[in-house]
Amino acid sequence: MRWHSLRSFRDASIPKLAHLQRADAAGLVVPPTVWAPADRLPAEQPPLGTLPWIVRSASPHEDQQGSSQAGRFHSEVVADAGALADAVQRVATSLGSAGGAVFVQPFLASERAGVVFSDGFYFERAESDHDNTALTAGAERGEVTRSHLDRAGAWSDWLHELHRAFPDLPHLDAEFARDGEDYTLLQVRAAAFPIRRNELLSLANHREILGDPPSPWLVDALAQAGTEATRYFSEVDPRVEPWREPYAIAVAERAWLNFSFFFRLMDHWGLPRSFVTEGVGGEGEGPQGSSLRLGRMLRSAPALLRLQWQNRRTMRAIERNLAAWRAEVDAAEDIDALFDATVSGLALALRTNFAINGALSGIARVRRWLRIPGQAEVVTERMRRDYEELRGQPEGLDRWLGRYGHRGPLESDPMQPRFRELRAELARDLASGPTRAAPPAPRRHRWTAPFFAIDRKREWFRDELMRHWERLRERILQIADDPDTVFFRGRRAAWEQARTQVVPSTARRDAIEADAPRPAVAHDRFEGIALHDHLARGRARKARALDELLRSETPLDADTILVVPALEPAWGILFGRVVGVVAELGGELSHAAILLREAGTPAILNCPGLYAAVEEGEELVLDGARGVVMRPDPRAAPKTLPAS
């Protein structure tokens, strides 16, 4: 009878030791380990070197898929070699008649140790100084982190390698020790419960087109439609289906874009995470998010090709799908049916935008790489130019409304009025002052037109969708006895409270739910995405919504820089009247960004924290060449954002 090396263990019916042997064979660092059958315990000392040691149980009933049997069996730290035999016997006795094995390891003295539960992307980790004895016993909570894997870093790399070693265990429960960035695996087993996710959520794009906060009607409908919409990707890659990831998550009376899902999808296919943030705005996770993973991308090539084919089929079916949805709206006989139609319409919009934006993201990179000049002439750009031409001849407003009246501020929310309903406000705005001198129109070349076809397709789809969305609003107003009650769904007080909250643009779900304080932001300059290399100087005019600005008694000045939390296409009617635009959110491919380029208006988007930090009327400088907004007044005091 003797102690055996870990590499010699071959009994898969005893998971605790079998898992350690697999991890060791896969190249993960595990402590030096020796073992012996519980019914044939050796009398000799284990060849492990310096004390202390830890003696552990390995029962056939431990660490199974259904249960870890945590706490049922015995382990013991041995600091005196003379006490080893008795400790080994006590551990063996705890195994009972089922038998199993006893194993011995050095008791590691590490900087940190902890426990992690992970599904390969999301993880929950509890960590404390030195060993993890108190954590596993429940005597300490430790430092708890809930997050998802980054693209780089020792922790993410180690956890990724751990999952590669155990592809048959989709949810892992592991104990580890750490010195610096070197990790040692102490134990690993199947987690007996789902991993609690702490998704990275963003208001990017949603705050632009839905407002902040949108109506509870829209929040609920989008959360429901989003679960269906992500199936768009599992239809071309079945490996995505088990994730059960939603597109949008309802928190704090807002529908947040689930960045974690899209980052996970990019990682899965080997594509840059920056594809997501460049398209819709929001905050990414550092330069590592811009890299390709060539091996994964090549393995995912069949799924990516199927996705392109699905995108083409989806775009070809737009008119047919819109007609079918309009018929569903017209056939609805009560509010419940109209809510279901809203869910259907949002699912249609999401799937179609997935198809269009998937193509647009690629072609935009080609345009930048080839330095192709020009812009797309889209329907919202014509809307903007036609509105500017009404100054001095407001009698043409009704013709303009006949063509564009179905559009409006925050038009994706059926609770919000259309331009057709804001005629008086628009007439007053047209009479309030001249348009600034328009910059030269972007030069268009016939040979470049095919490179901008997808931009025109996207804006045409949105315009057609809003025609149908106006019909949805009309039907709700026709059927509802009290539209406010319908749109607020019994949550008017919660919605009003949410309006007063200052929430981050991008944050972890736990932080949003906990109403965590926002950190201080830089007070003299903000970096963002510049749409031109122009320089502009002016006075800040803050507004949260376009209709708020239209109803204001104070007209826009000739040196106004418009400062907003987010932009939507409807803001375009004012781009010709300001010297610059700054937004906390926004991506270079957003609808409003296209209009700003067409208008030639200096603009910088995606400047987190700017709206709350800037004071009404203060001087701002927009430097498009460097992509920064500066507050040149040296007396400007640092400003900490209020708690969200």
XYZ file of C-alpha atoms in Angstrom:
644
model
C 0.000 0.000 0.000
C 1.370 3.386 -1.059
C 0.381 6.857 -2.142
C -0.279 7.251 -5.888
C 0.403 10.248 -8.125
C -2.545 12.265 -9.460
C -1.680 11.363 -13.049
C -2.323 7.701 -12.301
C -5.946 8.280 -11.252
C -8.441 6.769 -13.729
C -11.731 6.276 -11.855
C -14.377 8.558 -13.420
C -16.909 7.493 -10.772
C -15.041 9.663 -8.235
C -15.441 13.159 -9.782
C -13.371 15.194 -7.334
C -10.098 13.446 -8.155
C -11.056 12.709 -11.762
C -11.613 16.421 -12.382
C -8.272 17.364 -10.862
C -6.555 14.743 -13.024
C -8.263 16.147 -16.149
C -7.250 19.675 -15.239
C -3.658 18.598 -14.696
C -3.595 16.767 -18.031
C -5.011 19.885 -19.754
C -2.102 21.987 -18.481
C -3.860 23.838 -15.673
C -1.833 24.289 -12.490
C -3.088 22.103 -9.620
C -1.342 21.500 -6.274
C 0.957 18.452 -6.009
C -1.490 15.675 -5.155
C -1.217 12.054 -3.971
C -4.118 9.694 -3.319
C -4.986 6.252 -1.991
C -8.173 4.117 -1.892
C -10.101 4.652 1.334
C -9.935 0.913 2.117
C -6.167 0.623 1.513
C -4.578 3.525 3.333
C -0.764 3.627 3.314
C 1.240 3.980 6.485
C 4.054 5.887 4.774
C 4.374 9.652 4.660
C 3.206 11.309 1.395
C 6.054 12.624 -0.805
C 4.884 16.237 -0.616
C 7.692 18.071 1.112
C 7.049 20.894 3.594
C 4.062 20.909 5.939
C 1.267 21.900 6.443
C -0.801 19.491 4.321
C -4.521 19.206 3.757
C -6.231 15.825 3.719
C -9.405 15.683 1.592
C -12.191 13.227 0.881
C -13.114 11.952 -2.587
C -16.446 10.111 -2.478
C -18.419 8.724 -5.436
C -21.293 10.863 -4.113
C -19.337 14.138 -4.107
C -19.297 16.667 -6.935
C -21.859 14.923 -9.105
C -23.944 16.851 -11.651
C -26.953 16.972 -9.322
C -25.251 17.944 -6.050
C -21.832 18.675 -4.599
C -22.755 17.143 -1.199
C -20.878 20.117 0.227
C -20.123 19.796 3.942
C -21.163 16.153 4.181
C -17.639 14.751 4.152
C -14.484 15.678 6.006
C -11.228 17.480 5.254
C -8.484 18.396 7.691
C -5.353 20.529 7.772
C -2.293 18.736 9.223
C 0.574 20.805 10.634
C 2.407 17.915 12.373
C 3.571 14.844 10.439
C 2.836 12.678 13.480
C -0.846 13.588 13.259
C -1.193 12.601 9.606
C -2.256 8.977 10.095
C -5.119 9.860 12.432
C -6.298 12.676 10.123
C -6.267 10.329 7.130
C -8.300 7.774 9.080
C -10.894 10.361 10.122
C -11.324 11.515 6.521
C -11.641 7.904 5.326
C -14.223 7.158 8.020
C -16.343 10.123 6.883
C -16.664 8.471 3.459
C -18.683 5.632 4.984
C -19.577 2.408 3.214
C -19.600 4.008 -0.238
C -15.814 4.075 -0.149
C -13.846 6.311 -2.446
C -10.389 7.776 -1.957
C -8.395 10.033 0.324
C -5.968 12.525 -1.147
C -3.341 14.833 0.313
C -2.048 18.163 -0.981
C 0.146 20.951 0.376
C -1.958 23.552 2.163
C -1.101 26.529 -0.033
C -0.110 29.888 1.452
C -1.244 32.228 -1.325
C -1.894 35.954 -1.638
C -5.570 35.436 -2.454
C -7.965 32.532 -2.795
C -11.596 32.129 -3.640
C -14.515 30.385 -5.265
C -15.996 31.020 -8.705
C -19.189 29.921 -10.455
C -19.050 30.337 -14.230
C -20.925 29.364 -17.386
C -18.007 30.158 -19.678
C -18.886 33.833 -20.075
C -20.637 35.101 -16.939
C -19.111 34.439 -13.545
C -19.679 35.034 -9.831
C -16.482 35.183 -7.787
C -15.854 35.487 -4.039
C -12.237 36.131 -3.085
C -10.323 36.965 0.086
C -6.759 37.209 1.339
C -4.747 34.041 1.957
C -6.807 30.812 1.833
C -10.470 30.201 1.023
C -11.352 28.108 4.090
C -13.670 30.732 5.587
C -15.338 31.352 2.220
C -16.204 27.729 1.562
C -17.387 27.311 5.167
C -19.678 30.323 4.815
C -17.966 32.220 7.627
C -16.960 35.064 5.266
C -18.547 36.620 2.208
C -15.289 37.882 0.778
C -14.932 40.343 -2.070
C -17.743 39.470 -4.487
C -17.570 40.203 -8.209
C -20.239 39.396 -10.780
C -19.317 40.122 -14.353
C -18.468 38.533 -17.678
C -15.155 37.630 -19.267
C -13.034 40.355 -20.817
C -11.145 39.898 -24.060
C -7.803 39.811 -22.256
C -6.315 39.488 -18.784
C -4.998 36.694 -16.588
C -8.365 35.998 -14.931
C -10.294 35.718 -18.185
C -7.550 33.625 -19.775
C -7.490 31.227 -16.818
C -11.259 30.849 -16.702
C -11.359 30.285 -20.455
C -8.755 27.515 -20.170
C -10.702 25.952 -17.308
C -13.837 25.719 -19.456
C -11.838 24.295 -22.361
C -10.714 21.485 -20.062
C -14.340 20.722 -19.055
C -16.573 21.170 -22.119
C -19.050 18.665 -20.647
C -19.649 20.882 -17.588
C -21.337 24.041 -18.941
C -21.677 25.511 -15.417
C -18.565 25.220 -13.250
C -17.981 25.628 -9.520
C -14.244 25.975 -8.858
C -11.955 26.818 -5.961
C -8.674 28.563 -6.680
C -5.618 30.168 -5.136
C -3.798 33.113 -6.654
C -0.378 34.698 -6.405
C -0.238 37.788 -8.587
C -1.641 36.656 -11.926
C -0.773 32.982 -11.430
C -3.799 30.788 -10.651
C -3.843 27.346 -9.043
C -6.948 25.178 -9.299
C -7.859 23.578 -5.968
C -11.130 21.865 -6.876
C -13.655 21.921 -9.714
C -17.124 20.446 -10.050
C -20.416 20.996 -11.863
C -22.313 23.963 -10.442
C -25.607 22.820 -8.972
C -27.494 26.011 -9.898
C -27.575 28.610 -12.713
C -24.986 31.391 -12.678
C -26.375 34.760 -11.635
C -25.712 37.112 -14.513
C -24.636 40.707 -14.078
C -24.929 41.930 -17.626
C -23.273 45.050 -18.975
C -26.235 47.210 -19.973
C -26.302 50.352 -22.066
C -28.795 53.020 -23.067
C -26.841 53.508 -26.281
C -29.253 53.763 -29.218
C -32.279 53.217 -26.959
C -31.973 56.612 -25.272
C -31.562 58.156 -28.720
C -34.722 56.738 -30.230
C -36.920 55.972 -27.210
C -36.288 58.858 -24.823
C -35.386 58.640 -21.169
C -37.384 57.053 -19.770
C -39.701 55.722 -22.481
C -43.280 54.774 -21.725
C -43.824 51.634 -19.624
C -45.872 50.354 -22.576
C -42.771 50.418 -24.777
C -40.389 49.133 -22.087
C -42.534 46.062 -21.468
C -43.060 45.415 -25.167
C -39.361 45.747 -26.003
C -38.300 43.426 -23.170
C -40.749 40.835 -24.508
C -39.830 41.323 -28.168
C -36.106 41.252 -27.419
C -36.165 37.629 -26.292
C -37.655 36.660 -29.642
C -35.310 38.915 -31.599
C -32.096 37.234 -30.427
C -33.315 34.019 -32.000
C -32.344 35.684 -35.266
C -28.773 34.658 -34.500
C -29.499 31.188 -33.147
C -31.305 30.427 -36.417
C -27.956 30.601 -38.210
C -25.828 29.298 -35.325
C -27.634 26.825 -33.009
C -24.769 27.102 -30.500
C -26.194 30.496 -29.497
C -29.631 29.133 -28.507
C -28.631 27.674 -25.088
C -27.430 31.085 -23.930
C -31.049 32.263 -23.537
C -29.856 35.860 -23.813
C -32.364 38.719 -24.194
C -31.755 41.670 -26.465
C -33.132 44.151 -23.921
C -33.509 44.088 -20.135
C -36.002 46.225 -18.194
C -34.365 47.952 -15.194
C -35.220 51.295 -13.557
C -38.186 51.838 -15.915
C -35.905 51.698 -18.951
C -35.202 49.092 -21.623
C -31.420 48.622 -21.644
C -29.466 47.173 -24.537
C -27.764 43.967 -23.374
C -24.160 44.644 -24.386
C -23.063 41.401 -22.740
C -25.056 39.377 -25.259
C -23.506 41.157 -28.225
C -19.991 40.983 -26.742
C -20.532 37.264 -26.148
C -21.685 36.857 -29.742
C -18.640 38.714 -31.080
C -16.312 36.592 -28.925
C -18.061 33.435 -30.080
C -17.565 34.331 -33.737
C -14.079 35.794 -33.261
C -15.142 39.309 -34.296
C -14.149 42.569 -32.556
C -16.406 43.714 -29.726
C -15.919 47.216 -31.082
C -18.338 46.289 -33.902
C -21.049 46.829 -31.273
C -19.945 50.122 -29.728
C -18.873 51.706 -33.013
C -22.319 51.093 -34.429
C -24.579 52.189 -31.578
C -22.293 54.097 -29.195
C -21.876 53.346 -25.525
C -18.719 52.484 -23.644
C -16.546 49.531 -24.597
C -13.975 47.625 -22.630
C -10.626 48.897 -23.797
C -8.415 48.368 -26.860
C -8.525 44.560 -26.566
C -12.119 44.741 -27.783
C -10.961 45.837 -31.245
C -9.049 42.666 -32.061
C -10.019 39.732 -34.262
C -9.734 36.133 -33.100
C -8.822 34.583 -36.421
C -9.119 30.935 -35.348
C -12.626 31.392 -33.985
C -13.655 33.456 -36.977
C -12.538 30.736 -39.384
C -14.373 28.073 -37.375
C -17.470 30.276 -37.425
C -17.253 30.980 -41.165
C -20.216 28.701 -42.068
C -22.442 30.447 -39.504
C -21.297 33.881 -40.679
C -22.069 32.967 -44.294
C -25.520 31.726 -43.256
C -26.019 35.023 -41.423
C -25.273 37.018 -44.572
C -27.752 34.934 -46.543
C -30.381 35.422 -43.836
C -29.705 39.171 -43.865
C -30.399 39.280 -47.612
C -33.641 37.313 -47.265
C -34.772 39.555 -44.417
C -34.152 42.744 -46.387
C -35.988 41.383 -49.425
C -39.038 40.657 -47.272
C -39.328 44.117 -45.676
C -42.374 45.342 -47.597
C -44.228 42.045 -47.183
C -43.498 41.950 -43.454
C -44.567 45.568 -42.962
C -47.865 44.907 -44.749
C -48.533 41.853 -42.577
C -47.815 43.824 -39.429
C -50.061 46.728 -40.519
C -52.853 44.182 -41.013
C -52.286 42.906 -37.457
C -52.613 46.461 -36.091
C -55.794 47.146 -38.063
C -57.325 43.822 -36.968
C -56.686 44.448 -33.243
C -59.958 44.902 -31.385
C -58.737 45.745 -27.883
C -55.739 47.122 -26.003
C -54.272 43.684 -25.279
C -54.242 42.892 -28.991
C -52.573 46.243 -29.721
C -49.903 45.510 -27.108
C -49.250 42.149 -28.783
C -49.034 43.991 -32.108
C -46.484 46.365 -30.554
C -44.366 43.368 -29.525
C -44.639 41.957 -33.059
C -43.698 45.299 -34.606
C -40.663 45.673 -32.376
C -39.519 42.133 -33.159
C -39.877 42.913 -36.863
C -37.938 46.160 -36.453
C -35.141 44.491 -34.490
C -34.686 41.580 -36.887
C -34.719 43.890 -39.895
C -32.236 46.265 -38.282
C -29.985 43.323 -37.386
C -29.936 42.479 -41.094
C -29.386 46.031 -42.336
C -26.842 47.052 -39.688
C -24.902 43.822 -40.151
C -24.341 44.821 -43.758
C -23.818 48.497 -42.909
C -21.118 47.753 -40.330
C -19.073 45.893 -42.929
C -19.557 48.356 -45.784
C -18.707 51.305 -43.501
C -15.325 49.717 -42.804
C -14.754 49.198 -46.502
C -15.597 52.860 -47.160
C -13.131 54.016 -44.505
C -10.421 51.657 -45.726
C -10.816 52.774 -49.359
C -11.397 56.410 -48.321
C -14.488 56.592 -50.487
C -15.830 60.179 -50.582
C -19.439 61.266 -50.299
C -22.508 60.516 -48.228
C -25.886 58.898 -48.747
C -28.846 61.128 -49.551
C -31.469 59.695 -47.211
C -35.100 60.519 -46.558
C -34.426 62.186 -43.188
C -31.827 64.433 -44.805
C -34.448 65.579 -47.324
C -36.817 66.148 -44.401
C -34.209 68.378 -42.734
C -33.445 70.401 -45.876
C -37.119 70.834 -46.781
C -37.822 72.144 -43.275
C -34.987 74.682 -43.459
C -36.342 75.969 -46.770
C -39.652 76.799 -45.042
C -38.062 79.694 -43.169
C -39.539 82.826 -44.680
C -42.357 80.875 -46.326
C -44.110 79.007 -43.472
C -47.225 78.637 -45.600
C -45.566 75.506 -46.954
C -45.689 73.792 -43.555
C -48.827 71.803 -44.377
C -47.197 70.379 -47.498
C -44.173 69.432 -45.370
C -46.439 67.752 -42.811
C -48.191 65.878 -45.586
C -44.864 64.323 -46.471
C -43.183 64.050 -43.066
C -45.975 64.397 -40.504
C -45.679 60.712 -39.503
C -42.222 61.418 -38.075
C -41.632 63.163 -34.768
C -39.663 63.448 -31.545
C -38.996 60.081 -29.886
C -41.105 58.591 -32.637
C -40.381 54.950 -31.727
C -42.553 55.333 -28.628
C -46.295 55.210 -29.464
C -46.924 57.474 -26.460
C -45.163 60.369 -28.214
C -46.884 62.754 -30.656
C -45.944 62.958 -34.332
C -44.994 66.159 -36.160
C -48.562 66.235 -37.492
C -49.706 66.803 -33.908
C -47.117 69.549 -33.280
C -48.106 71.935 -36.062
C -48.412 74.993 -33.793
C -44.977 74.435 -32.255
C -43.346 73.976 -35.663
C -44.996 77.109 -37.045
C -43.682 79.145 -34.117
C -40.201 77.671 -34.554
C -40.162 78.574 -38.252
C -41.022 82.165 -37.354
C -38.421 82.443 -34.591
C -35.274 83.179 -36.526
C -33.072 82.557 -39.552
C -31.118 79.430 -40.340
C -27.347 79.650 -40.092
C -25.409 79.791 -43.341
C -25.501 76.276 -44.719
C -22.179 74.558 -45.456
C -21.545 73.283 -48.963
C -23.566 70.152 -49.700
C -21.520 66.974 -49.560
C -20.150 66.157 -52.965
C -21.644 62.995 -54.377
C -20.043 60.858 -57.055
C -22.031 58.530 -59.224
C -19.452 55.777 -58.929
C -19.671 55.792 -55.117
C -23.483 55.471 -54.979
C -23.474 51.654 -54.592
C -21.344 52.010 -51.443
C -24.138 54.066 -49.814
C -27.125 52.006 -50.942
C -27.403 50.286 -47.564
C -27.605 53.678 -45.788
C -30.531 54.658 -48.004
C -32.156 51.279 -47.362
C -31.920 51.714 -43.618
C -33.436 55.209 -43.587
C -36.153 54.187 -46.029
C -37.095 51.266 -43.745
C -37.272 53.490 -40.689
C -39.414 55.997 -42.554
C -41.833 53.283 -43.671
C -41.858 51.757 -40.188
C -42.800 55.121 -38.681
C -45.739 55.432 -41.108
C -47.031 52.165 -39.685
C -46.080 53.209 -36.139
C -48.212 56.323 -36.509
C -51.099 54.008 -37.370
C -50.410 52.019 -34.178
C -50.624 55.239 -32.127
C -53.894 56.197 -33.860
C -55.425 52.813 -33.057
C -54.404 53.016 -29.384
C -55.894 56.510 -29.077
C -59.095 55.318 -30.785
C -59.623 52.312 -28.519
C -58.275 53.538 -25.172
C -60.710 55.266 -22.828
C -57.753 56.866 -21.044
C -54.535 56.765 -23.137
C -52.375 57.792 -20.164
C -53.531 54.760 -18.195
C -52.754 52.535 -21.185
C -49.286 53.923 -21.879
C -48.213 54.001 -18.208
C -49.601 50.521 -17.407
C -50.223 51.453 -13.776
C -46.657 52.711 -13.232
C -47.039 56.467 -13.624
C -45.465 57.205 -10.219
C -42.472 54.935 -10.914
C -42.027 56.567 -14.333
C -42.097 60.063 -12.836
C -39.489 59.035 -10.276
C -37.323 57.518 -13.007
C -37.355 60.854 -14.843
C -35.523 62.462 -11.919
C -32.840 59.789 -11.744
C -29.446 60.407 -13.305
C -28.504 56.969 -14.564
C -25.244 56.002 -16.270
C -25.168 55.435 -20.002
C -23.464 52.068 -19.577
C -23.185 50.073 -16.358
C -23.513 46.650 -14.777
C -27.010 45.513 -13.956
C -26.223 45.188 -10.227
C -25.043 48.814 -10.068
C -28.183 50.079 -11.805
C -30.497 48.056 -9.577
C -28.611 49.197 -6.466
C -28.930 52.832 -7.554
C -25.164 53.131 -7.075
C -23.542 56.603 -7.038
C -21.923 57.639 -10.271
C -18.226 58.509 -10.179
C -16.870 61.993 -10.736
C -16.144 62.894 -14.351
C -13.461 65.056 -15.922
C -14.608 68.652 -15.806
C -12.637 70.424 -18.514
C -12.666 68.083 -21.530
C -14.676 65.156 -22.835
C -13.589 62.703 -25.503
C -16.018 61.269 -28.028
C -16.655 60.325 -31.647
C -16.196 63.256 -34.020
C -18.240 63.295 -37.224
C -16.204 66.086 -38.879
C -12.765 67.573 -38.362
C -14.326 71.040 -37.942
C -13.709 73.405 -35.025
C -16.713 75.126 -33.441
C -17.180 77.498 -30.493
C -20.442 78.539 -28.888
C -22.733 78.576 -25.859
C -24.344 75.438 -24.481
C -28.101 75.061 -24.895
C -29.251 71.978 -22.991
C -32.368 70.008 -23.841
C -33.517 66.485 -23.114
C -36.182 66.286 -25.828
C -36.960 68.046 -29.093
C -40.562 68.900 -28.235
C -39.271 70.511 -25.003
C -37.062 72.785 -27.108
C -39.813 73.539 -29.637
C -42.161 74.631 -26.841
C -39.536 76.846 -25.212
C -40.084 80.602 -25.310
C -36.326 81.146 -25.691
C -35.192 80.851 -29.332
C -31.914 79.331 -30.383
C -29.099 81.880 -30.693
C -26.710 82.148 -33.600
C -23.854 80.740 -31.498
C -25.778 77.835 -29.930
C -24.102 74.507 -29.314
C -26.852 71.989 -28.701
C -26.064 69.703 -25.734
C -28.289 66.642 -25.372
C -28.216 63.235 -23.671
C -28.892 61.535 -27.013
C -30.000 62.317 -30.548
C -32.696 60.946 -32.806
C -33.522 61.759 -36.435
C -36.203 64.319 -35.524
C -33.525 66.603 -34.048
C -32.328 67.091 -37.630
C -34.798 69.913 -38.247
C -32.668 72.090 -35.929
C -29.188 71.122 -37.150
C -29.159 74.038 -39.571
C -29.721 76.521 -36.735
C -26.838 75.633 -34.415
C -23.073 75.884 -34.733
C -22.448 72.489 -33.158
C -23.989 69.477 -31.465
C -22.727 67.360 -28.551
C -24.377 64.182 -27.237
C -23.595 61.847 -24.356
C -24.546 58.862 -26.483
C -24.399 57.968 -30.145
C -22.462 55.933 -32.661
C -21.023 56.921 -36.005
C -23.604 54.761 -37.794
C -26.640 56.101 -35.917
C -29.507 57.768 -37.807
C -28.742 61.197 -36.355
C -25.036 60.863 -37.212
C -25.912 60.474 -40.879
C -27.957 63.690 -40.761
C -25.204 65.595 -38.973
C -22.717 64.593 -41.642
C -25.129 65.684 -44.355
C -25.792 69.000 -42.626
C -22.082 69.641 -42.179
C -22.765 70.518 -38.539
C -19.748 70.065 -36.240
C -20.680 67.276 -33.833
C -19.116 65.015 -31.243
C -21.068 62.035 -29.942
C -20.576 59.476 -27.189
C -19.201 61.775 -24.458
C -20.215 60.045 -21.178
C -21.080 62.342 -18.284
C -21.121 65.522 -20.352
C -24.796 66.472 -20.096
C -24.833 66.608 -16.295
C -21.440 68.312 -16.083
C -22.063 71.175 -18.530
C -23.948 74.272 -17.377
C -26.570 76.032 -19.474
C -25.017 78.948 -21.373
C -21.369 78.147 -20.682
C -18.811 78.333 -23.467
C -17.786 75.117 -25.237
C -15.238 74.348 -27.930
C -15.708 71.370 -30.242
C -12.453 70.117 -31.736
C -13.402 67.602 -34.410
C -9.799 66.872 -35.378
C -9.096 65.485 -31.903
C -12.615 64.340 -31.050
C -12.872 66.392 -27.841
C -15.252 68.881 -26.252
C -13.494 71.473 -24.092
C -14.678 73.918 -21.467
C -12.178 76.757 -21.969
C -13.175 78.684 -18.836
C -10.365 77.859 -16.343
C -12.678 78.826 -13.487
C -14.996 75.886 -14.238
C -15.092 73.873 -11.046
C -14.885 70.083 -10.948
C -18.337 68.605 -10.812
C -19.376 65.287 -9.343
C -22.467 63.716 -10.827
C -25.344 63.158 -8.409
C -26.277 59.692 -7.269
C -28.281 57.837 -9.866
